mmCIF file of C-alpha atoms in Angstrom:
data_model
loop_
_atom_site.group_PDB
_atom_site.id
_atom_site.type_symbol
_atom_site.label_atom_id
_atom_site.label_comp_id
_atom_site.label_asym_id
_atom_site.label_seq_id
_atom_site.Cartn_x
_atom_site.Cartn_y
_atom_site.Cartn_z
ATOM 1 C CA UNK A 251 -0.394 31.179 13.035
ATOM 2 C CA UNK A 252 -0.703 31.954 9.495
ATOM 3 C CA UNK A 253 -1.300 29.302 6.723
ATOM 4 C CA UNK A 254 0.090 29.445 3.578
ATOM 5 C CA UNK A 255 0.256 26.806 0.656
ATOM 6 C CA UNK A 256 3.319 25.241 0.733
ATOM 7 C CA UNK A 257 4.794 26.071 -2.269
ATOM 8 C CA UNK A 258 5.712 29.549 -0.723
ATOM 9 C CA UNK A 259 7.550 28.161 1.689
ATOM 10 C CA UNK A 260 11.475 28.118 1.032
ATOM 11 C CA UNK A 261 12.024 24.490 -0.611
ATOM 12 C CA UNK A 262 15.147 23.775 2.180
ATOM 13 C CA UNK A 263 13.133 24.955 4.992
ATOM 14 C CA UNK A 264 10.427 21.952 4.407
ATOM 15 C CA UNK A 265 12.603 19.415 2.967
ATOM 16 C CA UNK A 266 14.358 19.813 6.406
ATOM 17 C CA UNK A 267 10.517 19.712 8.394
ATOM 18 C CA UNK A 268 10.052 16.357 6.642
ATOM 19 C CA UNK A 269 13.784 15.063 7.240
ATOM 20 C CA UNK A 270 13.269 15.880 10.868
ATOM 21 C CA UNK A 271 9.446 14.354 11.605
ATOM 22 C CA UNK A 272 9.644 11.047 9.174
ATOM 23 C CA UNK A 273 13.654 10.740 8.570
ATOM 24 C CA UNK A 274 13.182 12.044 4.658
ATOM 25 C CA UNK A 275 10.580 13.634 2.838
ATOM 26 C CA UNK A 276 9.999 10.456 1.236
ATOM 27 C CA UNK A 277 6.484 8.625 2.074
ATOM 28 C CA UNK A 278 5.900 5.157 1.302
ATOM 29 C CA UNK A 279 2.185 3.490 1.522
ATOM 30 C CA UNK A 280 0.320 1.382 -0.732
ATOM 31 C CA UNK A 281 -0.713 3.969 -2.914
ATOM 32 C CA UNK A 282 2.505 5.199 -3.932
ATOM 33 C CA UNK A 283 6.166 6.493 -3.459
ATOM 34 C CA UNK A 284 5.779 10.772 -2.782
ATOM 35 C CA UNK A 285 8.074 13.232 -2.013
ATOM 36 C CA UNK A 286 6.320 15.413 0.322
ATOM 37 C CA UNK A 287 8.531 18.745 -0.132
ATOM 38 C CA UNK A 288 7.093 18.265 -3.628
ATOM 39 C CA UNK A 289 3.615 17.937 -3.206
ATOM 40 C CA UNK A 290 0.995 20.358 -3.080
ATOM 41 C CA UNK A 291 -0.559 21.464 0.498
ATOM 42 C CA UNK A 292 -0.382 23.824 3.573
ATOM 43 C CA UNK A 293 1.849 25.477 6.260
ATOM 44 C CA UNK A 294 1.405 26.671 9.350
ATOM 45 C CA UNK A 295 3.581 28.912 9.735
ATOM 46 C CA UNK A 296 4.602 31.076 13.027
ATOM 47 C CA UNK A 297 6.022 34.514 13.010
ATOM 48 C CA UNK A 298 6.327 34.375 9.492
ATOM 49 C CA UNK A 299 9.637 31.962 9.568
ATOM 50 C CA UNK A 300 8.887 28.639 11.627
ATOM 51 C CA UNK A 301 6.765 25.874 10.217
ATOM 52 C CA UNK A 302 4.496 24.583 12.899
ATOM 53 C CA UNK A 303 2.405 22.363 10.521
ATOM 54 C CA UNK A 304 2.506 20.584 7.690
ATOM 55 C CA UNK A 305 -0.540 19.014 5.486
ATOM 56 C CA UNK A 306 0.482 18.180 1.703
ATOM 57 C CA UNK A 307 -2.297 16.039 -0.771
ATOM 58 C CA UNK A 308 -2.317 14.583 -4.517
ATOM 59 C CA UNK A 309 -5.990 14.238 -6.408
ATOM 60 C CA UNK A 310 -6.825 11.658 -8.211
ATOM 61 C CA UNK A 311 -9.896 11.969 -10.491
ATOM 62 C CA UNK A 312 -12.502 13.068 -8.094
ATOM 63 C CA UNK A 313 -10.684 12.191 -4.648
ATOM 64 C CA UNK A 314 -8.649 14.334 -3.048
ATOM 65 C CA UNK A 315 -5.402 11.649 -0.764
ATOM 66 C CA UNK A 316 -4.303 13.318 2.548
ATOM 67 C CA UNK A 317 -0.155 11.733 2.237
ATOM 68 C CA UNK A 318 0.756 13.690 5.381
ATOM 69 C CA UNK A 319 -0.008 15.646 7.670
ATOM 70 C CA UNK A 320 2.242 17.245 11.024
ATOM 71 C CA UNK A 321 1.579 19.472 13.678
ATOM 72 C CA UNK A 322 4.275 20.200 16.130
ATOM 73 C CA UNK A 323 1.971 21.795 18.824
ATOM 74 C CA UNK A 324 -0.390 19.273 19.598
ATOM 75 C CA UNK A 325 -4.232 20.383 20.660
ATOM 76 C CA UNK A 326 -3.617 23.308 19.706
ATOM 77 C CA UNK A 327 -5.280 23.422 16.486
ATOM 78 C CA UNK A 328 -3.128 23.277 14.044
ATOM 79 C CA UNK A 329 -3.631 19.752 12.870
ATOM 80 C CA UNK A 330 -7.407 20.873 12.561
ATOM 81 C CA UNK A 331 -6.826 24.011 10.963
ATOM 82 C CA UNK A 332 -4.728 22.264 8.264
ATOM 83 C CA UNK A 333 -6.969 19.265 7.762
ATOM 84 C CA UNK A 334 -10.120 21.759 7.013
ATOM 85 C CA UNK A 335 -8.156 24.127 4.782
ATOM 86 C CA UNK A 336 -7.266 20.951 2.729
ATOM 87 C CA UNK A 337 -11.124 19.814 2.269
ATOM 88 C CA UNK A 338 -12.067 23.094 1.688
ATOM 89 C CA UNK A 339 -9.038 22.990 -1.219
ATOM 90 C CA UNK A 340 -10.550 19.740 -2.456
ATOM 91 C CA UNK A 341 -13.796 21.025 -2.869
ATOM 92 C CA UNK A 342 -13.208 23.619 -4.712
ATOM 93 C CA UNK A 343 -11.387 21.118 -7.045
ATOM 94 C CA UNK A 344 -14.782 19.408 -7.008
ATOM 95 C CA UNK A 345 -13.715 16.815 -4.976
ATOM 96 C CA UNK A 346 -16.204 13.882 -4.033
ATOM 97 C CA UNK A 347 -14.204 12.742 -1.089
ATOM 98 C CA UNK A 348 -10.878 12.835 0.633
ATOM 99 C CA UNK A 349 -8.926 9.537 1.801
ATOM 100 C CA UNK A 350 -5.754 8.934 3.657
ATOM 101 C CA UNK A 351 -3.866 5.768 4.896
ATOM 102 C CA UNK A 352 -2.505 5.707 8.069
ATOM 103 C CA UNK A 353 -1.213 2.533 10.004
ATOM 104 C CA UNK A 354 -2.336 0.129 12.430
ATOM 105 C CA UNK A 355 -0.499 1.803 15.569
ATOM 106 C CA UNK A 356 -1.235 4.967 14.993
ATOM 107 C CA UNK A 357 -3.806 5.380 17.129
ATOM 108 C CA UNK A 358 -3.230 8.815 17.718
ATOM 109 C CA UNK A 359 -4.014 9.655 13.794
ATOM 110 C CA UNK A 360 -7.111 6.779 14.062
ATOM 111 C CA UNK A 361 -8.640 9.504 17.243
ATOM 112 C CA UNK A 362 -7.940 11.906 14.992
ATOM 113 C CA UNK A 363 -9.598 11.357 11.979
ATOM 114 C CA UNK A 364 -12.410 9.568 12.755
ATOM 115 C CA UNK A 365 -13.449 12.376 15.264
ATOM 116 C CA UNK A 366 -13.437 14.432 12.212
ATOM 117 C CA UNK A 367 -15.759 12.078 10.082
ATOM 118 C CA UNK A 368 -13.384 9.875 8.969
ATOM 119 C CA UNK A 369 -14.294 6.042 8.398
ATOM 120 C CA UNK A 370 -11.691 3.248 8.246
ATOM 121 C CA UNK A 371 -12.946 1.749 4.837
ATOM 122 C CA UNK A 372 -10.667 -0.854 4.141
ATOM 123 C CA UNK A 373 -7.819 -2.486 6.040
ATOM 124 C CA UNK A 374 -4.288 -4.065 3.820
ATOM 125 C CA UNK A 375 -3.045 -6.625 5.896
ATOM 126 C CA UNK A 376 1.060 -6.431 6.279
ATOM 127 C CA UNK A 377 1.234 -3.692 3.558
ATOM 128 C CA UNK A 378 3.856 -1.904 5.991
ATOM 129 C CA UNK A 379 6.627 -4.993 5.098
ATOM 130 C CA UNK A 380 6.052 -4.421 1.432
ATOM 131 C CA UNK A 381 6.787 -0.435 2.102
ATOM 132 C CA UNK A 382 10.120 -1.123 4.039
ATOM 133 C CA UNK A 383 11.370 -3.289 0.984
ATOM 134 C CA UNK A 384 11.426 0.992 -0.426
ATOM 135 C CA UNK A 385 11.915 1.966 2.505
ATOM 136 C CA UNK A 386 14.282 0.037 5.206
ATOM 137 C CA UNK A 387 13.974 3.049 7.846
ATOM 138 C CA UNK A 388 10.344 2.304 8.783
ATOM 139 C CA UNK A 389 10.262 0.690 12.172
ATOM 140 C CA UNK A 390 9.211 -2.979 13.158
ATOM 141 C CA UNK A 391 7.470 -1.546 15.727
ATOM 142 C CA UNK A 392 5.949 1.716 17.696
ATOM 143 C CA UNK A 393 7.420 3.452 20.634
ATOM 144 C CA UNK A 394 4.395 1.445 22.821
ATOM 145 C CA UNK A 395 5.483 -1.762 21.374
ATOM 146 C CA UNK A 396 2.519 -2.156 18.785
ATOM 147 C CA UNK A 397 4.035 -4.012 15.594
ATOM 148 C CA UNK A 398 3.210 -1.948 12.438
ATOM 149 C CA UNK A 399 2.471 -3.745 9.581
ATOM 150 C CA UNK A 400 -1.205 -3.157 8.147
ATOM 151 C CA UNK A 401 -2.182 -0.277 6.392
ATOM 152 C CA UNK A 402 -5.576 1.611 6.776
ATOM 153 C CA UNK A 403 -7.507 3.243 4.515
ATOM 154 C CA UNK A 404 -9.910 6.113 5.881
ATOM 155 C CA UNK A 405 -12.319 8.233 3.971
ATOM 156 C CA UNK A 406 -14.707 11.413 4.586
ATOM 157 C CA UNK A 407 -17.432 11.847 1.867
ATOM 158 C CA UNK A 408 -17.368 15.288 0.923
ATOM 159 C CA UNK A 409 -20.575 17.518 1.029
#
């Protein structure tokens, strides 16, 4: 596994990652409407052709937002590997902190993060129906039946 900052990567090839793990590259939360082939971020990449991961990040001032991030090969690393290479990143842009948003039944991401030294900072009740008024495909619910609707916000001071 080799990572590589995104924009290296053939445009297609991740616009087609994104269509295929979210529906579109577009990403819809509170703080903002992104294209995710268009941000900046990381690949893991596997023999030099397949994309096996997928972090991408805007900063804002002195805060550095995770908007996605996508491993196909769970526990295997990857997801770790391209979390630390984007704090790293964000230090060296003399970032204070990073921050994501996630949502309420994705308690996979919640394990995740906060294992990591994440904190859920602030929770924005039913901020999920006001992203589906973009964004229609979001679903109503998750595959174990846990409505989404709330959006949480989850920080890591950096040192």
């Amino acid at each position: 596994m080799n990572i590589v900052p995104i924009k290296q990567l053939n445009r297609a090839m991740v616009n087609q990652f994104f269509t295929n793990h979210w529906g579109s590259p577009q990403m819809v939360v509170s703080t903002g409407i992104y294209n995710c082939s268009e941000l900046d971020g990381f690949a893991a990449v596997e023999n030099g052709q397949r994309i096996i991961g997928l972090i991408t990040f805007v900063i804002r001032g002195n805060e550095c937002e995770i908007i996605s991030l996508d491993s196909i090969m769970e526990n295997r690393g990857v997801g770790s590997t391209l979390l630390h290479e984007a704090e790293t990143w964000a230090r060296q842009q003399r970032c204070t902190a990073v921050q994501l948003i996630t949502t309420n039944d994705n308690l996979h991401a919640l394990r995740f993060y906060q294992k990591r030294g994440y904190q859920i900072v602030n929770v924005f009740p039913n901020a999920v129906d006001k992203a589906r008024r973009i964004k229609p495909s979001i679903p109503k619910t998750s595959p174990d039946g846990i409505p989404i609707r709330d959006e949480l916000l989850l920080v890591k001071p950096l040192a």
